[in-house]
Coordinates of C-alpha atoms in Angstrom, one line a residue:
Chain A
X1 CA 103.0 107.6 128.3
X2 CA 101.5 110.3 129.8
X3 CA 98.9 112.9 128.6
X4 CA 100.2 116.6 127.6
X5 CA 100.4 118.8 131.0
X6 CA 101.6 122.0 132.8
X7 CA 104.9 121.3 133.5
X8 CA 106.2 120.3 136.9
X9 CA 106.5 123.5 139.4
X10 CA 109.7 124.6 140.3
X11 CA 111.6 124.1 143.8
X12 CA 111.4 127.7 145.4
X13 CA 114.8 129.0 146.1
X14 CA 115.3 128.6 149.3
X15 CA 115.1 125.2 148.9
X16 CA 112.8 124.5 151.5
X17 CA 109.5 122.4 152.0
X18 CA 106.7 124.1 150.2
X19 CA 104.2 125.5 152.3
X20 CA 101.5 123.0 153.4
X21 CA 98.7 124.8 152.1
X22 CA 95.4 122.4 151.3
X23 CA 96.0 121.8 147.6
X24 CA 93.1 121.4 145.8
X25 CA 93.7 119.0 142.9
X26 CA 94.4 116.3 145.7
X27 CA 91.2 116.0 146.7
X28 CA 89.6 116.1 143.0
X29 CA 91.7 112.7 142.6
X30 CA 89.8 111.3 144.4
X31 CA 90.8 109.0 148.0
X32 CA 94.1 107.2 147.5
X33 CA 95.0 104.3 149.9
X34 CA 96.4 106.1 152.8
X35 CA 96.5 110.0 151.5
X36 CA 93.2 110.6 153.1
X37 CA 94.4 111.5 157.1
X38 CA 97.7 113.0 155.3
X39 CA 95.4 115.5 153.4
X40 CA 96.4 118.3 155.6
X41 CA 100.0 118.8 155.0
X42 CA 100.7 116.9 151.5
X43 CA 102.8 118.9 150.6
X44 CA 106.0 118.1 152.4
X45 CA 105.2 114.7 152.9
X46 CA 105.1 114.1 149.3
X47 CA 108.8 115.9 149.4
X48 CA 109.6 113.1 151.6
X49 CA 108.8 110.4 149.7
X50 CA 110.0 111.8 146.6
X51 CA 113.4 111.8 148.9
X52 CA 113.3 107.9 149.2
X53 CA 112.4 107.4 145.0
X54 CA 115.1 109.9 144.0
X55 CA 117.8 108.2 145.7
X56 CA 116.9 104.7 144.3
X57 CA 116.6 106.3 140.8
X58 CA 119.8 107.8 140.9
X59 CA 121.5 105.2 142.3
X60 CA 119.6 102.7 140.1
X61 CA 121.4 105.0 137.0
X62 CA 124.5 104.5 139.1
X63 CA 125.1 100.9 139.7
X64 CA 123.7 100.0 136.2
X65 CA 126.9 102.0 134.6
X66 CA 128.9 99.2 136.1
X67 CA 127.4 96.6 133.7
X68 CA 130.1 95.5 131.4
X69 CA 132.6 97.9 133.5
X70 CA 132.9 95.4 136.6
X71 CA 135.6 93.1 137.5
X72 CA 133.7 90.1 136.2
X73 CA 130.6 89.3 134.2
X74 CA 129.0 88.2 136.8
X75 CA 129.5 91.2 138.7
X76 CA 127.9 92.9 135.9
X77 CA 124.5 90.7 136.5
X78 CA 124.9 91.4 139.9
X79 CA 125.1 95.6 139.9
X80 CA 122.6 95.4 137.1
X81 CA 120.2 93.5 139.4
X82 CA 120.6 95.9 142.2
X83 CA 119.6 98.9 140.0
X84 CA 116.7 96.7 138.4
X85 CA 115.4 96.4 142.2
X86 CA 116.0 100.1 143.1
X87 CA 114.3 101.2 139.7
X88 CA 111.8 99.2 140.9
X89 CA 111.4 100.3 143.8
X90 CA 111.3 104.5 142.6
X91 CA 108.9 103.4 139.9
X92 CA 106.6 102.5 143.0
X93 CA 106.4 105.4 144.8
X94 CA 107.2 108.0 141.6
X95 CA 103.0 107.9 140.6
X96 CA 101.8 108.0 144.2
X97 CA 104.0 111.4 144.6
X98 CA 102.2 112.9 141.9
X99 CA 99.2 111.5 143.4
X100 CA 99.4 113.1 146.6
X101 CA 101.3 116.5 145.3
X102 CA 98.7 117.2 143.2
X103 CA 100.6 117.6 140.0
X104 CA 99.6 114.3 138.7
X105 CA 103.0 113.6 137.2
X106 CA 103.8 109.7 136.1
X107 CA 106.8 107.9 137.0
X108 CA 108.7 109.3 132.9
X109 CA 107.9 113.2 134.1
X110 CA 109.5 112.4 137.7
X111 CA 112.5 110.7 135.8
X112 CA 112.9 112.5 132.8
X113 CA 111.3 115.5 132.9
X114 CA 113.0 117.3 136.3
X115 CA 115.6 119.5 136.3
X116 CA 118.4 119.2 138.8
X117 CA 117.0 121.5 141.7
X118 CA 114.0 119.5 141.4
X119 CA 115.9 116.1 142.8
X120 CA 115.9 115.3 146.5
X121 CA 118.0 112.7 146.5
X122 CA 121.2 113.1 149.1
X123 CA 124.8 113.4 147.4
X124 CA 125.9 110.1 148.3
X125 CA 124.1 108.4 145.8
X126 CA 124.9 110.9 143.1
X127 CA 128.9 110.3 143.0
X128 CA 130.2 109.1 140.1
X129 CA 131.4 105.6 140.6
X130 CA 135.2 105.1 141.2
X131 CA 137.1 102.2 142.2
X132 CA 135.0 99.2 142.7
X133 CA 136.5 99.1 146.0
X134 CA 134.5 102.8 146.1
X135 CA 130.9 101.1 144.9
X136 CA 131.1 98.5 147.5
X137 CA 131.6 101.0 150.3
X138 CA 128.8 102.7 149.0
X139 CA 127.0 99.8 148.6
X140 CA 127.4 98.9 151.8
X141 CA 126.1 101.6 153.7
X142 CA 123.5 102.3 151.4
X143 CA 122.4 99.3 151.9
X144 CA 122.4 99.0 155.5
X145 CA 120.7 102.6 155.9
X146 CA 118.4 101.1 153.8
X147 CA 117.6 97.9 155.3
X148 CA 116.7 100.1 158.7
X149 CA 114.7 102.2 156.6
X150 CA 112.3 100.1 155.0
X151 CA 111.8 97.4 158.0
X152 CA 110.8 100.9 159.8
X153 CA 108.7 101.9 156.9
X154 CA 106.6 98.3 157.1
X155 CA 104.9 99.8 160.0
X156 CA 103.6 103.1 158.1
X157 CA 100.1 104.1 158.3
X158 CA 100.5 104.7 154.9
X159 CA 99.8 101.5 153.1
X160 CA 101.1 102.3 149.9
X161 CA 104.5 103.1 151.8
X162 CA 104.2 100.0 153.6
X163 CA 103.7 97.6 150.6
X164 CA 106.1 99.0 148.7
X165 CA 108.6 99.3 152.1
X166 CA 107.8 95.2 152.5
X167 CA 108.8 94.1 149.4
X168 CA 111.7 96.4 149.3
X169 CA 112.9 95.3 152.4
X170 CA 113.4 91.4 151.1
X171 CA 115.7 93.0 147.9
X172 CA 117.7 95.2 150.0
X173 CA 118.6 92.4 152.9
X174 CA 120.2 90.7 149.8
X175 CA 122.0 93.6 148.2
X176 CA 123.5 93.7 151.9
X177 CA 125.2 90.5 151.7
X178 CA 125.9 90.7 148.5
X179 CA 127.9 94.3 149.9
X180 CA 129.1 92.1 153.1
X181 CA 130.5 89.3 150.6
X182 CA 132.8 91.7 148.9
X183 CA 134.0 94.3 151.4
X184 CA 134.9 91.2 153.7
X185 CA 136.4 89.5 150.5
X186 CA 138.1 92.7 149.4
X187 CA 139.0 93.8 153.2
X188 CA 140.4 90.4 154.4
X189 CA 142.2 90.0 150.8
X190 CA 145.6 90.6 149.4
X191 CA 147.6 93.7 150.8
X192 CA 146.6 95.7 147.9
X193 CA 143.0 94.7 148.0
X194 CA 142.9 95.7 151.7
X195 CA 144.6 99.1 150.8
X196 CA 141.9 100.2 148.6
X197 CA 138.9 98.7 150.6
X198 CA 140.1 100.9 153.6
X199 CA 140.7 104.1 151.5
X200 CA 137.3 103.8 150.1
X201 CA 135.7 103.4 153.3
X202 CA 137.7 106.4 154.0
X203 CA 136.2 108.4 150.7
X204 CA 132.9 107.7 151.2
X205 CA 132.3 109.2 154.7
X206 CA 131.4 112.7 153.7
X207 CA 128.6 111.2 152.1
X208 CA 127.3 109.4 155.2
X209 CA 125.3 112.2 157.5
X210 CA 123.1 113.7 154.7
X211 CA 121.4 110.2 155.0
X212 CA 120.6 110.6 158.6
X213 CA 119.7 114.4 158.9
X214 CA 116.1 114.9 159.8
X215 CA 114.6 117.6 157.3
X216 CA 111.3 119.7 157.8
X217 CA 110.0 116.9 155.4
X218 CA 111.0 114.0 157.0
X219 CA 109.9 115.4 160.2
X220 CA 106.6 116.1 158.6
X221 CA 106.0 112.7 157.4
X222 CA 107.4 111.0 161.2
X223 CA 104.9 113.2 162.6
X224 CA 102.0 111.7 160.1
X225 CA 103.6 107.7 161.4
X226 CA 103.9 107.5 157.9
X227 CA 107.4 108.0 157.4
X228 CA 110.5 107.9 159.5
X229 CA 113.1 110.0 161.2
X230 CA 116.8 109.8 159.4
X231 CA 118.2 110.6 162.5
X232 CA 116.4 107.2 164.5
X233 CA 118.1 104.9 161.9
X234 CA 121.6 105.8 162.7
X235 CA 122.8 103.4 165.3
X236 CA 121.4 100.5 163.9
X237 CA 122.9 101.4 160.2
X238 CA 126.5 102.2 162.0
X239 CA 126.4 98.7 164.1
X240 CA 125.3 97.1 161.1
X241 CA 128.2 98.7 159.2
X242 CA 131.0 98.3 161.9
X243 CA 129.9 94.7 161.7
X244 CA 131.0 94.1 158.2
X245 CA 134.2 96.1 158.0
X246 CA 135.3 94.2 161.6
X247 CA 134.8 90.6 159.7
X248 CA 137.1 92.4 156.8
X249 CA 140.0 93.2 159.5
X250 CA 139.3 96.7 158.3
X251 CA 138.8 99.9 160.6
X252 CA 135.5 101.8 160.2
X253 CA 137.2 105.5 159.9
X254 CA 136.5 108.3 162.5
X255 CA 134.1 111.3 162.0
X256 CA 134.6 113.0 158.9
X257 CA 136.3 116.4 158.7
X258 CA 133.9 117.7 156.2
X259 CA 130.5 116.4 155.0
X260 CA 128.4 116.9 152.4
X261 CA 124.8 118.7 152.4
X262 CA 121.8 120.0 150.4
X263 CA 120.6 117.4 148.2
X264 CA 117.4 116.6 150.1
X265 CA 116.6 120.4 149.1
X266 CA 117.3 120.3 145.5
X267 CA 120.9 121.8 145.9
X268 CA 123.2 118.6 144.1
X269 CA 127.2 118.1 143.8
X270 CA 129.2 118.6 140.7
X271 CA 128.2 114.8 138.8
X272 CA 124.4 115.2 139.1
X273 CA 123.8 117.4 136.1
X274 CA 126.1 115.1 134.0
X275 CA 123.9 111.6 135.6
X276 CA 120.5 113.7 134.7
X277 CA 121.7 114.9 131.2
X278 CA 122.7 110.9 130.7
X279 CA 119.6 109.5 132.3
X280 CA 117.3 111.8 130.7
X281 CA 118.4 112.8 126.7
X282 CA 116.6 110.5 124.6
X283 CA 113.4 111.3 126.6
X284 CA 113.8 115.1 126.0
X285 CA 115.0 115.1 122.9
X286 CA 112.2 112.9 121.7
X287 CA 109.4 115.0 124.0
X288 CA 106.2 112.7 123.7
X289 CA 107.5 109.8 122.2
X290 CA 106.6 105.9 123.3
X291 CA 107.9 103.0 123.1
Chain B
X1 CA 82.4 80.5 130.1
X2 CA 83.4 81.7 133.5
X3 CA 85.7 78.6 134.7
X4 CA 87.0 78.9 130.8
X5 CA 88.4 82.4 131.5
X6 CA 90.0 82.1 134.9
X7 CA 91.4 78.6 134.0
X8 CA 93.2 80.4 130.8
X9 CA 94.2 83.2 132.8
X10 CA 96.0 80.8 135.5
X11 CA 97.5 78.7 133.0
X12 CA 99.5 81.4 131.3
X13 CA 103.3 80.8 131.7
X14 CA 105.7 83.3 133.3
X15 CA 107.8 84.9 130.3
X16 CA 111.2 84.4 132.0
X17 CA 110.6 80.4 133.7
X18 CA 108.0 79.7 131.0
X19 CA 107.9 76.0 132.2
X20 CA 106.0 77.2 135.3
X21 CA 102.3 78.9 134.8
X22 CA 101.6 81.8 136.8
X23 CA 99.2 80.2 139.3
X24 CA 102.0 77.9 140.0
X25 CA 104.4 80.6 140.6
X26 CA 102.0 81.9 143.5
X27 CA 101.7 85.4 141.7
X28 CA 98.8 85.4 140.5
X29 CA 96.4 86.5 144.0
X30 CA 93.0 85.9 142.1
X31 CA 90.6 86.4 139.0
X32 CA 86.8 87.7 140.0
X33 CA 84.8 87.1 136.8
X34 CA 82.2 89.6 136.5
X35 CA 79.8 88.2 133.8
X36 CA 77.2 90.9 133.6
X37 CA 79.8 93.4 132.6
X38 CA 81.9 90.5 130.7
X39 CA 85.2 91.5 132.8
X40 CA 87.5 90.5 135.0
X41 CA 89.3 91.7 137.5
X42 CA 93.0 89.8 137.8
X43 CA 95.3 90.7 141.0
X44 CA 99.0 90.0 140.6
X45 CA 101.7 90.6 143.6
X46 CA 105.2 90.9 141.2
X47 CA 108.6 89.0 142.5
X48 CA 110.5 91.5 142.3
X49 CA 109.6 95.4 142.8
X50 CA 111.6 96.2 139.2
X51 CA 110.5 92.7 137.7
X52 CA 110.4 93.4 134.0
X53 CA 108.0 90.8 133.1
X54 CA 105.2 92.0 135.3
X55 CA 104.3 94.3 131.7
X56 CA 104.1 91.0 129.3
X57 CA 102.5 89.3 132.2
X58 CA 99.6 92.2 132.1
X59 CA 99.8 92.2 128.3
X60 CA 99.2 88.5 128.6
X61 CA 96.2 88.5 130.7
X62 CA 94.7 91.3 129.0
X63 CA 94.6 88.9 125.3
X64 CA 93.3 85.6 127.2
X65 CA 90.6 87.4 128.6
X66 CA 89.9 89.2 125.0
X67 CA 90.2 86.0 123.6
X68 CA 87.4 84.7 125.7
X69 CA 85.3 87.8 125.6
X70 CA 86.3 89.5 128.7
X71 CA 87.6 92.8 129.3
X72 CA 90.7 92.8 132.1
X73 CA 91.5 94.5 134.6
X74 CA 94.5 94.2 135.8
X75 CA 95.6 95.3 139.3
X76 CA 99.2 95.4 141.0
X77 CA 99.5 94.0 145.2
X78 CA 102.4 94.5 146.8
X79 CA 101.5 94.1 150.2
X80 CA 101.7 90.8 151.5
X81 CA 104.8 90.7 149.8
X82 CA 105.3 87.9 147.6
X83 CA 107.2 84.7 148.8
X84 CA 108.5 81.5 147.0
X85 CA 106.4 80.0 150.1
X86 CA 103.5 80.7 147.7
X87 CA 104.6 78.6 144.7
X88 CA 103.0 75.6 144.1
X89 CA 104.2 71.6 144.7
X90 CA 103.8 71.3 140.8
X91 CA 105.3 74.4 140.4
X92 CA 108.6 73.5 142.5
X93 CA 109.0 69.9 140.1
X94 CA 108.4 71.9 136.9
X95 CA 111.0 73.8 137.7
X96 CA 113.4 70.9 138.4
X97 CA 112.6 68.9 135.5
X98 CA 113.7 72.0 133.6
X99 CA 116.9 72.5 135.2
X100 CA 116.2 74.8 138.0
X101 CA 116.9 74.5 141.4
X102 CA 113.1 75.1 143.0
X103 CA 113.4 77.7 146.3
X104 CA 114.0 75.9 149.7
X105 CA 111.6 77.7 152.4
X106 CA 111.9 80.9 152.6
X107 CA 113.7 83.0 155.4
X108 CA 112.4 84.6 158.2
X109 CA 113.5 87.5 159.2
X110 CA 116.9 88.0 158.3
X111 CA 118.2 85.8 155.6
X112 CA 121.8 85.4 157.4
X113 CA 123.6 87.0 160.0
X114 CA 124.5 90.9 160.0
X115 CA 128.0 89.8 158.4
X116 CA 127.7 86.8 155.4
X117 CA 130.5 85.2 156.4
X118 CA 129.9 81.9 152.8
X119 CA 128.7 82.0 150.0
X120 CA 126.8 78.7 150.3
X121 CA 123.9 79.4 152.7
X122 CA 122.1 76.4 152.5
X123 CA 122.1 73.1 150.8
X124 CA 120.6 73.1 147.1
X125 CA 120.8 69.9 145.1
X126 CA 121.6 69.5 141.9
X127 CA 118.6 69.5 139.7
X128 CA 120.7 67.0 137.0
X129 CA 121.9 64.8 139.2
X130 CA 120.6 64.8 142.6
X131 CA 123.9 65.8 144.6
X132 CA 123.6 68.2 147.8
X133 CA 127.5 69.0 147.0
X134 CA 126.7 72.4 145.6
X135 CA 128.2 75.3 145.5
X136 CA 127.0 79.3 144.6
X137 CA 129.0 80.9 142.2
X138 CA 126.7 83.8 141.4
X139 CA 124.9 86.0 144.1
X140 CA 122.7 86.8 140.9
X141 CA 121.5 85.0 137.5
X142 CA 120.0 85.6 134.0
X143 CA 116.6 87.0 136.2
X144 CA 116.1 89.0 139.5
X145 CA 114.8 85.8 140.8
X146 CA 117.9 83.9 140.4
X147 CA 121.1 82.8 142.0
X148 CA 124.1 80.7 139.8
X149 CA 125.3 77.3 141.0
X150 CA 127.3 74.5 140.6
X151 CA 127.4 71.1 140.9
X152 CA 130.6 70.0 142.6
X153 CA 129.5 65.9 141.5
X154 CA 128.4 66.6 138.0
X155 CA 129.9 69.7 137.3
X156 CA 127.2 71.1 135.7
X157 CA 126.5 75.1 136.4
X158 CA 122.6 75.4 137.2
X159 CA 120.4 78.3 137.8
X160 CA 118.8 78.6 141.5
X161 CA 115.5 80.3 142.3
X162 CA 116.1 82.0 145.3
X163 CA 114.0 82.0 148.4
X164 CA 112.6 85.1 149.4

């Protein structure tokens, strides 16, 4: 576990990227793979890549509520193997963040020690799982966005990104067909099953754009050729997407007529606090302890 | 001494599959024997990026090389990413002899078109009986690295390690 420390500085309130001044406790760490020619602005390129971790930690906490609350026990194995990946895949890029932000924080004080302004994960990820009809939309498109995402990342000139981007990128292709298998199951099903595939597609819309906004972080980190803009993945995600729900004899819904917004600066939707205050109380109310 | 430590260390079984050592399971990238300072330095690429047995497999390596009179080191590699490619001959017929379905080559590229249109991707044979008439019943087993089948000629459910 980790070693007693200041505690984790707070998001300023307006939310935005903090300022890029040189930080000095970077450079006493000394050189990480990749960190060295991203030295000059950390700052909001670790904001970035705390981005990607948050949303596979929350959605890890997520999908692994579904295990012994699916439709069949082997659905159970299958959500819970998803959120073992995604955990998997935060837990790889949590102590680099800390690396390169200078606070030195380890993957527990990224998990368990933040409060909720301190997550930049988008709200999609965050919603409390509904129908299971609702998870495989989700699903779905998280998947997809996700498969663009990390074959883009496999080209960062950040190695640490790109190894962890690589082996991500083999996990997620599979949680994609294992979306693909049920929305086309659900969508080409019986007339009820159809119903509730199509209205979940519907629900999960406003969720949708926050994934491909480009922030002052992401923008940052594109501009380093270590990260990606949001914005460049969209097509491919969409296609990818339309795909799917045209195999399912389903319609992929119009433009939303609200979205959602703010979690990528800290500002989260009603069922966050309740996720965090699940995730994280045996790790606060035992401060210190191992296991 | 040296070959003594390094062998130990590759002979170690995986925790999950324990009929298959780590060497054979292509994990384990290599073991540099330093015997000035009595250490070594072991480099292991996990399956999976939330594999839970990467911490016993550390743990492991740590006690056969404290058994020997080494200290470890024990470094992570992700990138190359691992592949079942990497597992070895022996490895592949340990696993069938215990029941597992060893991985066919592993995909290039994308592992299916944009939309899975079956759930049986490929022909698996039965590890019990020899029969190709398979079919998947579980996208996901007992471990991240595994699929559920069954055997449509002996009727027997078996476990599949997939190909990544």
């Amino acid at each position: 576990m980790s070693t007693p420390q200041s505690p984790p500085p707070r998001s300023d309130t307006s939310g935005r990227p903090r300022s890029s001044t040189p930080s000095g406790p970077t450079a006493e760490r000394g050189p990480l793979p990749g960190a060295a020619e991203n030295s000059p602005g950390t700052k909001p390129y670790a904001t970035y890549l705390l981005g990607l971790a948050d949303d596979a930690m929350v959605y890890a906490q997520r999908l692994g509520e579904w295990m012994t609350n699916a439709p069949q026990i082997e659905e159970d194995m299958a959500l819970g193997n998803i959120a073992l990946d995604l955990l998997g895949q935060a837990r790889g890029l949590y102590p680099y963040v800390g690396s390169i932000d200078g606070t030195g924080r380890s993957e527990d004080d990224f998990a368990m020690h933040r409060d909720e302004r301190e997550w930049r994960n988008v709200h999609l990820v965050e919603q409390e799982r509904g129908d299971f009809a609702d998870e495989m939309a989700r699903l779905l498109w998280f998947s997809a966005y996700q498969v663009e995402l990390h074959t883009a990342l496999g080209a960062s000139s950040d190695d640490v990104v790109a190894g962890v981007a690589g082996k991500a990128l083999k996990e997620v292709r599979y949680h994609l067909d294992h979306a693909a298998l049920w929305v086309v199951r659900l969508g080409d099903g019986t007339e009820e099953s159809q119903r509730r595939m199509q209205a979940a597609l519907q629900r999960v819309l406003p969720y949708l754009a926050e994934l491909f906004d480009d922030d002052a972080a992401s923008v940052q980190a594109a501009g380093l050729g270590a990260g990606v803009l949001p914005s460049g993945l969209h097509d491919a995600v969409v296609a990818r997407v339309a795909d799917v729900v045209g195999e399912a004899t389903l319609t992929l819904p119009d433009e939303s007529p609200w979205r959602s917004r703010g979690g990528r600066d800290g500002i989260h939707s009603r069922p966050m606090g309740y996720l965090l205050a699940e995730m994280q109380h045996i790790a606060r109310s035992h401060p210190g302890a191992t296991w | 001494m040296e070959s003594g430590v390094a062998e130990a260390i590759s002979r170690i079984p995986d925790p999950e599959v324990p009929v298959i050592s780590i060497a054979d399971l292509g994990i384990l990238r290599s073991v540099e024997v330093d015997e000035a300072s009595r250490t070594v330095v072991v480099t292991v690429t996990p399956t999976y990026s939330g594999c839970p047995a990467m911490e016993a497999i550390a743990g492991r390596i740590s006690f056969e090389a404290y058994s020997h009179g080494y200290a470890a080191h024990v470094c992570t590699q992700l990138s190359p990413a691992w592949t079942t490619d990497w597992m070895t001959d022996e490895g592949k017929a340990a696993l069938a002899r215990f029941g597992i379905a060893p991985p066919g080559r592993a995909p290039t590229g994308e592992s299916r078109g944009p939309v899975a249109l079956t759930l049986s991707r490929h022909v698996v044979g039965c590890p019990r009986c020899g029969s190709t008439d398979t079919t998947e019943i579980a996208h996901f087993g007992s471990t991240a690295c595994k699929a559920l089948r069954r055997c449509n000629a002996c009727l027997e459910p078996f476990d599949e390690f997939k190909a990544i």
